[in-house]
Coordinates of C-alpha atoms in Angstrom, one line a residue:
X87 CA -16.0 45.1 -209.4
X88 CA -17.6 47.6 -206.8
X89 CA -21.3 48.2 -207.6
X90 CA -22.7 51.0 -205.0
X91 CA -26.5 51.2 -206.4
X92 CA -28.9 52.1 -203.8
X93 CA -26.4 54.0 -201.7
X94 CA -27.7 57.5 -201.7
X95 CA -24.6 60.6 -202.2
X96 CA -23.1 60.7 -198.9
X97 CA -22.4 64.1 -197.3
X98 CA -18.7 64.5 -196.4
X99 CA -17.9 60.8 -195.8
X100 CA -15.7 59.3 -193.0
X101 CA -14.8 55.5 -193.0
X102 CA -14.8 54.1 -189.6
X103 CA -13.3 50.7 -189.3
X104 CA -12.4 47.7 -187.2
X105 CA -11.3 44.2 -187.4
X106 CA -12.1 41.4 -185.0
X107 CA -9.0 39.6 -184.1
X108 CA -5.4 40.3 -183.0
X109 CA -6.2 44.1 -183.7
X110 CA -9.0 44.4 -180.8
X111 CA -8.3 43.5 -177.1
X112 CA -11.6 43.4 -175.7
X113 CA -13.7 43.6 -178.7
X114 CA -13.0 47.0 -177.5
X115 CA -13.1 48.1 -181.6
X116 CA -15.3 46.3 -183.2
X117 CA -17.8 46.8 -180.6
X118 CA -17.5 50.3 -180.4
X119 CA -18.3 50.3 -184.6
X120 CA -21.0 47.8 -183.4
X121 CA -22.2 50.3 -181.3
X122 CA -22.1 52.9 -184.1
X123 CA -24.2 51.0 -186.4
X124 CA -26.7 50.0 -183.8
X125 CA -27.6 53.9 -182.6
X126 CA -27.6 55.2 -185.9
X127 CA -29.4 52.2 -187.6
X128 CA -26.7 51.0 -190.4
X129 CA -27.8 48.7 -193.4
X130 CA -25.1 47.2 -195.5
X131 CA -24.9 47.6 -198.9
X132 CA -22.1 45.5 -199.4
X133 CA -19.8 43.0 -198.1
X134 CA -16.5 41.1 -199.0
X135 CA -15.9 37.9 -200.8
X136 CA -15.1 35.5 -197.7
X137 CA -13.3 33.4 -200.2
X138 CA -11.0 35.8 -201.0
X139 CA -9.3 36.7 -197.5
X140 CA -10.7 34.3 -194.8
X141 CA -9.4 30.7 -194.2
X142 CA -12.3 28.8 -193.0
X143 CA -10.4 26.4 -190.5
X144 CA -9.3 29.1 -188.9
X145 CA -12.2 31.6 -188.7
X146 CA -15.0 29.1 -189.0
X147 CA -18.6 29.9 -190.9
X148 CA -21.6 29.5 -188.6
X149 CA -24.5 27.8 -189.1
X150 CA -28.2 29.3 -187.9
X151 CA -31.9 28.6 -188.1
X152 CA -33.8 31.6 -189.6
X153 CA -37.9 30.4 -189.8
X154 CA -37.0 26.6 -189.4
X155 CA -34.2 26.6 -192.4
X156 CA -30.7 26.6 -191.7
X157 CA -28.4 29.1 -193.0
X158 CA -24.7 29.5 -192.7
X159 CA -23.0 32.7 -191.6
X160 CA -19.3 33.2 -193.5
X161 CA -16.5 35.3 -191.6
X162 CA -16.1 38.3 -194.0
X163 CA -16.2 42.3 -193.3
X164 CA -19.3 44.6 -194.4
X165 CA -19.8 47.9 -195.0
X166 CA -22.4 49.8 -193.9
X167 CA -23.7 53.6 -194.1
X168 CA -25.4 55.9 -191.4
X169 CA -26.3 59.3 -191.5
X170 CA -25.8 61.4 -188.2
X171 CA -28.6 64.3 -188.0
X172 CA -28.2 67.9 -186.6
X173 CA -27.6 71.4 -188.1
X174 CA -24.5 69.6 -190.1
X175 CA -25.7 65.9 -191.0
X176 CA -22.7 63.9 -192.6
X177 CA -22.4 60.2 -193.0
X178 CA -20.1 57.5 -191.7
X179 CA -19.2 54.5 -193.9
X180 CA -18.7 51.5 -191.4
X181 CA -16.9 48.5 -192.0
X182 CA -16.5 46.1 -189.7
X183 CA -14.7 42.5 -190.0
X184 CA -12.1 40.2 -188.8
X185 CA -8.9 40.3 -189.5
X186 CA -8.1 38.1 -193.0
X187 CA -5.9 35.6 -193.1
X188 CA -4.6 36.4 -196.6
X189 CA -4.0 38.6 -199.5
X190 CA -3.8 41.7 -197.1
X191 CA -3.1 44.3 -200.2
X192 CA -5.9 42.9 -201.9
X193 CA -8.2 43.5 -199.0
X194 CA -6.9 47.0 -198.5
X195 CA -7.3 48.1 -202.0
X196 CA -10.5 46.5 -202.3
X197 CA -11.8 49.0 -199.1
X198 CA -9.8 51.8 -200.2
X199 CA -12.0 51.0 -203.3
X200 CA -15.2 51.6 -201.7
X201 CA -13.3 54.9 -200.4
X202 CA -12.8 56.2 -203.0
X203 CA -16.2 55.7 -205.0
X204 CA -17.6 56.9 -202.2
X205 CA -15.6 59.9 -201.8
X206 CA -14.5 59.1 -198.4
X207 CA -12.5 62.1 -196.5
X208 CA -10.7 60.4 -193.8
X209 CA -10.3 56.9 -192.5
X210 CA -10.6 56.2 -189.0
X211 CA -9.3 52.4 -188.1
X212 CA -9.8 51.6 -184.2
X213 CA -7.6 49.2 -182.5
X214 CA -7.2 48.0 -179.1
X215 CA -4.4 46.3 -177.4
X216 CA -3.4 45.0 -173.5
X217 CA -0.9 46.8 -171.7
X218 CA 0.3 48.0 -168.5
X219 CA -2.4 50.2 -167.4
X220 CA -4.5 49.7 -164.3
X221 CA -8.5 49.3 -164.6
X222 CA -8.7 51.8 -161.9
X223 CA -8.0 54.5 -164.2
X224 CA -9.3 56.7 -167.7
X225 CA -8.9 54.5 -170.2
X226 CA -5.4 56.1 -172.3
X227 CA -6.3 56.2 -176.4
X228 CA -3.8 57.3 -178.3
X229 CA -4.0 58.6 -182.1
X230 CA -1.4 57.7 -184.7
X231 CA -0.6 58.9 -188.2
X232 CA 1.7 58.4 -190.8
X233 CA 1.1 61.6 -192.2
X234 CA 3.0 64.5 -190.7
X235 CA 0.7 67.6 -192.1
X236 CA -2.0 65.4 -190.3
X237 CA -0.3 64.9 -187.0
X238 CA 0.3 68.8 -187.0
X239 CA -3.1 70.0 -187.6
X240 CA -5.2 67.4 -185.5
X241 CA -3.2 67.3 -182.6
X242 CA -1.5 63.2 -183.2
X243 CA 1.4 61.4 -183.2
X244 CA 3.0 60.7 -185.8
X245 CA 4.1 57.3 -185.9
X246 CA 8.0 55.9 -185.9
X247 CA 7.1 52.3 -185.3
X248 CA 9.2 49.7 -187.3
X249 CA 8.5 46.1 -186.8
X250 CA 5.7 43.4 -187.2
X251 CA 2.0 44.5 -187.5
X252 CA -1.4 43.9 -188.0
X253 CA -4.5 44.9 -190.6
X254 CA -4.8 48.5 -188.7
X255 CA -1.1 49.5 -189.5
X256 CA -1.4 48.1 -193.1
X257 CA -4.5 49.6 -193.8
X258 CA -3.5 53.0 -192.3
X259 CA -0.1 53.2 -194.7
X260 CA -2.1 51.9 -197.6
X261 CA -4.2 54.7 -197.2
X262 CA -1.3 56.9 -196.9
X263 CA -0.2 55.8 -200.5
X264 CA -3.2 56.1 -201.7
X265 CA -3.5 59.9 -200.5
X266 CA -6.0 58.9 -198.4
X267 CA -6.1 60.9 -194.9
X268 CA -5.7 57.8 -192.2
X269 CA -5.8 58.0 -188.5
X270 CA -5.6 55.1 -186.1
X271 CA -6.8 55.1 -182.4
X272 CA -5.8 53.0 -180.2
X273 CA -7.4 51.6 -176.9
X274 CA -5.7 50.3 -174.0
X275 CA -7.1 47.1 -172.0
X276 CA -5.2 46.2 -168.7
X277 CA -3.4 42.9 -169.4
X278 CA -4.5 41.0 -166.3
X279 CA -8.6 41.5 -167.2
X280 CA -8.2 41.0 -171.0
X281 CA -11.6 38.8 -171.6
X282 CA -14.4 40.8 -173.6
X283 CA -16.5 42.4 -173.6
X284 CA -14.7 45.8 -172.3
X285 CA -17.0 48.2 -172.4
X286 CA -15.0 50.9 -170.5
X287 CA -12.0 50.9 -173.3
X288 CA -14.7 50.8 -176.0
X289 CA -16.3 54.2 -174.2
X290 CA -13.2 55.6 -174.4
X291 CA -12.6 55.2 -178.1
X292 CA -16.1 56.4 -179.1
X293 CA -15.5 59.7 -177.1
X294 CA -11.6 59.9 -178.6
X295 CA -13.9 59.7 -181.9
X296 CA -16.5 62.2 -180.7
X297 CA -13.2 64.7 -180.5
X298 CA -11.5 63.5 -183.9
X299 CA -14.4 63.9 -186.1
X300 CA -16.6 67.1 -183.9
X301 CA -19.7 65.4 -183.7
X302 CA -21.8 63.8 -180.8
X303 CA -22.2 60.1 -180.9
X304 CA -26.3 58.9 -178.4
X305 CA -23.8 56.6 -176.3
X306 CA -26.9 54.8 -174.4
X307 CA -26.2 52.1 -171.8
X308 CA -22.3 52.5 -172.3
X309 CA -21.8 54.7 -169.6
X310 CA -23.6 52.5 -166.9
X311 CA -22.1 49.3 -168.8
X312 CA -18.2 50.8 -168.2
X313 CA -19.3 51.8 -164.2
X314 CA -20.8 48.2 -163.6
X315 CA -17.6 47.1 -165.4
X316 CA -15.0 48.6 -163.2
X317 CA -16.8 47.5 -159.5
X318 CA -16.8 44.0 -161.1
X319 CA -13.1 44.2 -161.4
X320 CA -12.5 45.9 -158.3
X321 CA -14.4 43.1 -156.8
X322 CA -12.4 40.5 -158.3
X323 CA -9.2 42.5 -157.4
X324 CA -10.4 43.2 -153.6
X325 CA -10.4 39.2 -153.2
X326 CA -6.3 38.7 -153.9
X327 CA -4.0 40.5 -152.4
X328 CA -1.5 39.9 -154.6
X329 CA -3.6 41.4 -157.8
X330 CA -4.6 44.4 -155.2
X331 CA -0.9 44.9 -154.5
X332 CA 0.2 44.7 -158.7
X333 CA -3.0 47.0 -159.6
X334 CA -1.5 49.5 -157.0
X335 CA 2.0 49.8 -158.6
X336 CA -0.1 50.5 -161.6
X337 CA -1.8 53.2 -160.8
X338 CA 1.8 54.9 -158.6
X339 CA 3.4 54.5 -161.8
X340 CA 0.3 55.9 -164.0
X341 CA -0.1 58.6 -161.5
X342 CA 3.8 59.3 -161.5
X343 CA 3.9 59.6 -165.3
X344 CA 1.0 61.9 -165.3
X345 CA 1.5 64.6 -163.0
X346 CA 3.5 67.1 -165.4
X347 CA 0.4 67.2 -166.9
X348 CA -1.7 67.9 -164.4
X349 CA -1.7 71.4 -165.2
X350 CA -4.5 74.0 -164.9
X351 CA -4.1 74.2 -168.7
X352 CA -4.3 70.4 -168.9
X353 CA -7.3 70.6 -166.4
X354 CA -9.5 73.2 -168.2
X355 CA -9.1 71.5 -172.1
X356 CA -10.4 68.5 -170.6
X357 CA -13.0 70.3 -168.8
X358 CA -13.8 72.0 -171.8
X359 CA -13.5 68.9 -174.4
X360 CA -16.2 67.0 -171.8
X361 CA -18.7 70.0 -172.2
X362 CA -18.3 70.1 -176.0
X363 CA -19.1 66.4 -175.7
X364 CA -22.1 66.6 -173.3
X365 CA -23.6 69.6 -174.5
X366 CA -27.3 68.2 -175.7
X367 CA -26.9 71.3 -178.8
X368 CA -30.0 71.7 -181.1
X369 CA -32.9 69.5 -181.2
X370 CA -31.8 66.0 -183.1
X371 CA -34.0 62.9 -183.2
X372 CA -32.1 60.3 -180.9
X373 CA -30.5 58.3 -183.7
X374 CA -29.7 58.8 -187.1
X375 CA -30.8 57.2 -190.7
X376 CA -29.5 54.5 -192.9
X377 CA -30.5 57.6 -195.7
X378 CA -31.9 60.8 -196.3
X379 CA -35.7 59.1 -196.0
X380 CA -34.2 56.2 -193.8
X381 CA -36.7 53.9 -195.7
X382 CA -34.0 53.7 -199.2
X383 CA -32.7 50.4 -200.0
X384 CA -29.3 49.5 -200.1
X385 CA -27.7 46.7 -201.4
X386 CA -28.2 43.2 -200.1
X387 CA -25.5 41.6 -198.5
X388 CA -23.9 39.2 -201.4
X389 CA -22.3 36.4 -199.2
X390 CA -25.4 35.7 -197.0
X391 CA -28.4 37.9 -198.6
X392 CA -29.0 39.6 -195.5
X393 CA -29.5 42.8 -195.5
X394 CA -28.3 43.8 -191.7
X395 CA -24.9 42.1 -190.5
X396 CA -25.6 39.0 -188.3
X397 CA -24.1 38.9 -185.1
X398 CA -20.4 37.1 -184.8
X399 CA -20.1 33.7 -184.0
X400 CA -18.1 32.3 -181.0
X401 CA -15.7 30.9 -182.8
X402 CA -14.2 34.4 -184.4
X403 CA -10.9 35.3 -182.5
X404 CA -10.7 38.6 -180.5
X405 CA -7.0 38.5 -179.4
X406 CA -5.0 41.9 -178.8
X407 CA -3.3 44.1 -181.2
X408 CA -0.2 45.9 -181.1
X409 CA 0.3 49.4 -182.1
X410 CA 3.0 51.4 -183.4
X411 CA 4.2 54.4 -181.8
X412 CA 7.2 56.4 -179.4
X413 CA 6.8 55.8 -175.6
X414 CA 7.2 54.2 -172.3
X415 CA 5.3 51.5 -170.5
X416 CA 3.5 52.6 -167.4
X417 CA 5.8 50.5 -164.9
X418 CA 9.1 52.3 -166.4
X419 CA 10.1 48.6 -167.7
X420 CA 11.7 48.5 -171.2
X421 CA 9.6 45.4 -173.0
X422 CA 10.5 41.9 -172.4
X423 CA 9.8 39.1 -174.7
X424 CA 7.6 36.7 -173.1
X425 CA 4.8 34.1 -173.0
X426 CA 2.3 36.8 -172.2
X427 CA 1.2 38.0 -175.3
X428 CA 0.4 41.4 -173.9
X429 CA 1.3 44.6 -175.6
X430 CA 3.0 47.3 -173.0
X431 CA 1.5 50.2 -174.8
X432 CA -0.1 52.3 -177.5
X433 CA 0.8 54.5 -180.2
X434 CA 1.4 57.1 -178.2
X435 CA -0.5 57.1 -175.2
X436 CA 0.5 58.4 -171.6
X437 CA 0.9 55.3 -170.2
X438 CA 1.7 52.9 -172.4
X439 CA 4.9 51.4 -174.4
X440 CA 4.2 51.2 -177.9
X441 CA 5.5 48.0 -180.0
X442 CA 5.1 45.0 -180.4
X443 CA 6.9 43.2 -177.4
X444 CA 5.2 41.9 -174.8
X445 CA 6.0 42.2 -171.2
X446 CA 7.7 39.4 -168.8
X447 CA 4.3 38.3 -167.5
X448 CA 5.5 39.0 -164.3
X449 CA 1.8 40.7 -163.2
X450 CA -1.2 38.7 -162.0
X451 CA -4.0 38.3 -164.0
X452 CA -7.4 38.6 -162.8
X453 CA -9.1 37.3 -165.5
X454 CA -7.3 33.9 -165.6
X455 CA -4.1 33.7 -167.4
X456 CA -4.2 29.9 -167.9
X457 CA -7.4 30.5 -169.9
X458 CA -6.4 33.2 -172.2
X459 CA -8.9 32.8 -175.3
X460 CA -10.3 36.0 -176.5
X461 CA -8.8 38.9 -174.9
X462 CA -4.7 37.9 -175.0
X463 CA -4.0 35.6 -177.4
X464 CA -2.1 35.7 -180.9
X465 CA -2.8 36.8 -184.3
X466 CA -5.6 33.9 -186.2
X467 CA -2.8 32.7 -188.0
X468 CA -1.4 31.3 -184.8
X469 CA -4.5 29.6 -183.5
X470 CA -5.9 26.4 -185.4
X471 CA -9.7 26.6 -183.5
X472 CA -9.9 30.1 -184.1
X473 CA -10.1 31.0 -180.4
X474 CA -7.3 29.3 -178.6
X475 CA -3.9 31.1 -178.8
X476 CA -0.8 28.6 -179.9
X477 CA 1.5 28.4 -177.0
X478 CA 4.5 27.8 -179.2
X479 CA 3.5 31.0 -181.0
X480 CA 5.2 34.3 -180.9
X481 CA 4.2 36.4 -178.1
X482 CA 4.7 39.7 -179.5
X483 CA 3.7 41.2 -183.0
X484 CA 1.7 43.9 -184.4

């Protein structure tokens, strides 16, 4: 039963959401909804029943000390509310999780339950995944639909993906049934520095979600976080010449795929889509509130009694996801089934193949590929500790 006292009427609602896990190369997602809740000051009102969807060997509770008494953290997803100010305030409902290990319909009903008493307009669910796309470069984000009338008039793709996938795809066609308005968007992480945090790919979803949803999102230390990000990479690359060599066939065959659209048309939308996004606009105060007094209160969290999420444990998996889309990889190779477990592309994007194979693992990998945890391993369901991928597992679903 979904009791939503305390939650003041929202003003035309969008549900943001993200899931920890194979869905979110480089915590790229669920930091960027991380990041949402921390500018704009999120509380929960409400949060899943772990027992329901999470299995506890796999995604392990945590234990903490709060004033000398220990507490236990469960793996679940919350939902949270913020207002964004300005001369059109509306409100984003945020739910952010990991991945569940069961009863998937369940769990998608249960948040398009929540949408709907909420009277959600649109769901946004973020992803990320690991392809061929060199660090050097804008981040490619690609956004996906299943609905054709939505492709048309916000400028998507519309998905023809058939084959294995993950929470973001089901949750996007349950919405669809439902007659909920769904869009996915999709990050993509270069395979050979998968380990989080990335905070370049999560830039780049939060300013594809800027565009989606016409609003201006305080992006604080990101910016510097993404810069400091690339020069440690570059570093890293600078010091073999063989990763050097690989990151440079990257970039010929990003560049090569790109230059059709390098168009004085091309140049002067983006020029004009990074104004939009810059311009400082009316006087707002630098975040936004919880509510309309930003002192209401909302519903305590029923699993732990907290009322703010508590941060994720080390133990929660943060492997890629895979999209579901038309395309090409960036290298011009068709997909090759692999021990990898890196995804060749998004739904979509430029550069990027999307589906669920992974490529030969023929590239080097900067970030050390023996010691994949986090950033390139399997679904949950394929790793017993909940962070080390199975090597027997299969290297390429969605």
């Amino acid at each position: 039963m979904i009791e939503l006292e305390g939650v003041p009427e929202l003003i035309d609602p969008v549900m943001v959401a993200a899931f920890e896990g194979w869905n979110d190369a480089g915590d790229a997602a669920s930091t960027a909804v991380a990041h949402l809740d921390r500018e704009w000051k999120g509380e929960v009102f409400a949060a899943l029943d772990a027992e329901d969807y999470y299995d506890f060997q796999v995604n392990r509770p945590t234990v903490f000390l709060d004033g000398g008494v220990r507490k236990i953290t469960w793996p679940t997803t919350r939902l949270s509310v913020v207002r964004v100010g300005g001369d059109k305030p509306r409100d984003l409902v945020l739910v952010r999780g990991i991945e569940p290990s069961m009863r998937w319909r369940s769990f998608c009903n249960e948040i398009l339950g929540f949408a709907h008493e909420l009277g959600v307009e649109m769901v946004v669910v973020l992803g990320a995944l690991l392809g061929d796309t060199p660090h050097t470069r804008p981040v490619p984000v690609s956004g996906v639909t299943s609905d054709p009338d939505l492709a048309r008039t916000m400028d998507l793709e519309e998905t023809r993906y058939e084959g294995p996938t993950g929470i973001v795809g089901i949750l996007q066609e349950a919405c669809t049934h439902a007659g909920v308005p769904a869009v996915s968007l999709w990050a993509a992480v270069p395979h050979y520095v998968s380990q989080p945090p990335n905070p370049k790919a999560t830039l780049a979803l939060l300013n594809r979600l800027e565009d989606l949803l016409g609003l201006r999102i305080p992006l604080g230390e990101l910016p510097e976080d993404a810069r400091a990000w690339q020069v440690g990479v570059d570093q890293l690359a600078a010091e073999d010449s063989e990763v050097a060599e690989y990151v440079q066939t990257l970039e010929e065959a990003r560049d090569t795929a790109e230059l059709p659209e390098a168009s004085g048309e091309a140049i002067a939308r983006e020029f004009e889509r990074y104004l939009r996004r810059r311009d400082p606009g009316p006087a707002q105060p630098p975040g936004g509130h919880a509510t309309e007094s930003g002192d209401a209160t909302y519903l305590r969290d029923t699993s732990s009694g907290r009322t703010r999420p508590p941060k994720p444990g080390p133990g929660q998996p943060g492997g890629p996801a895979q999209p579901e889309g038309p395309g090409r990889s960036a290298t011009g190779r068709p997909p090759a089934d692999g021990p990898g477990d890196r995804a060749t592309g998004t739904e979509g994007g430029p550069a990027q193949t999307p589906g669920d194979e992974q490529p030969d693992g023929d590239g080097p990998d900067v970030s050390g590929a023996d010691d994949d945890r986090t950033g390139g391993g399997g679904p949950a369901e394929d790793r017993p500790d909940g962070g080390e991928p199975d090597d027997d597992g299969p290297g390429s679903r969605g």
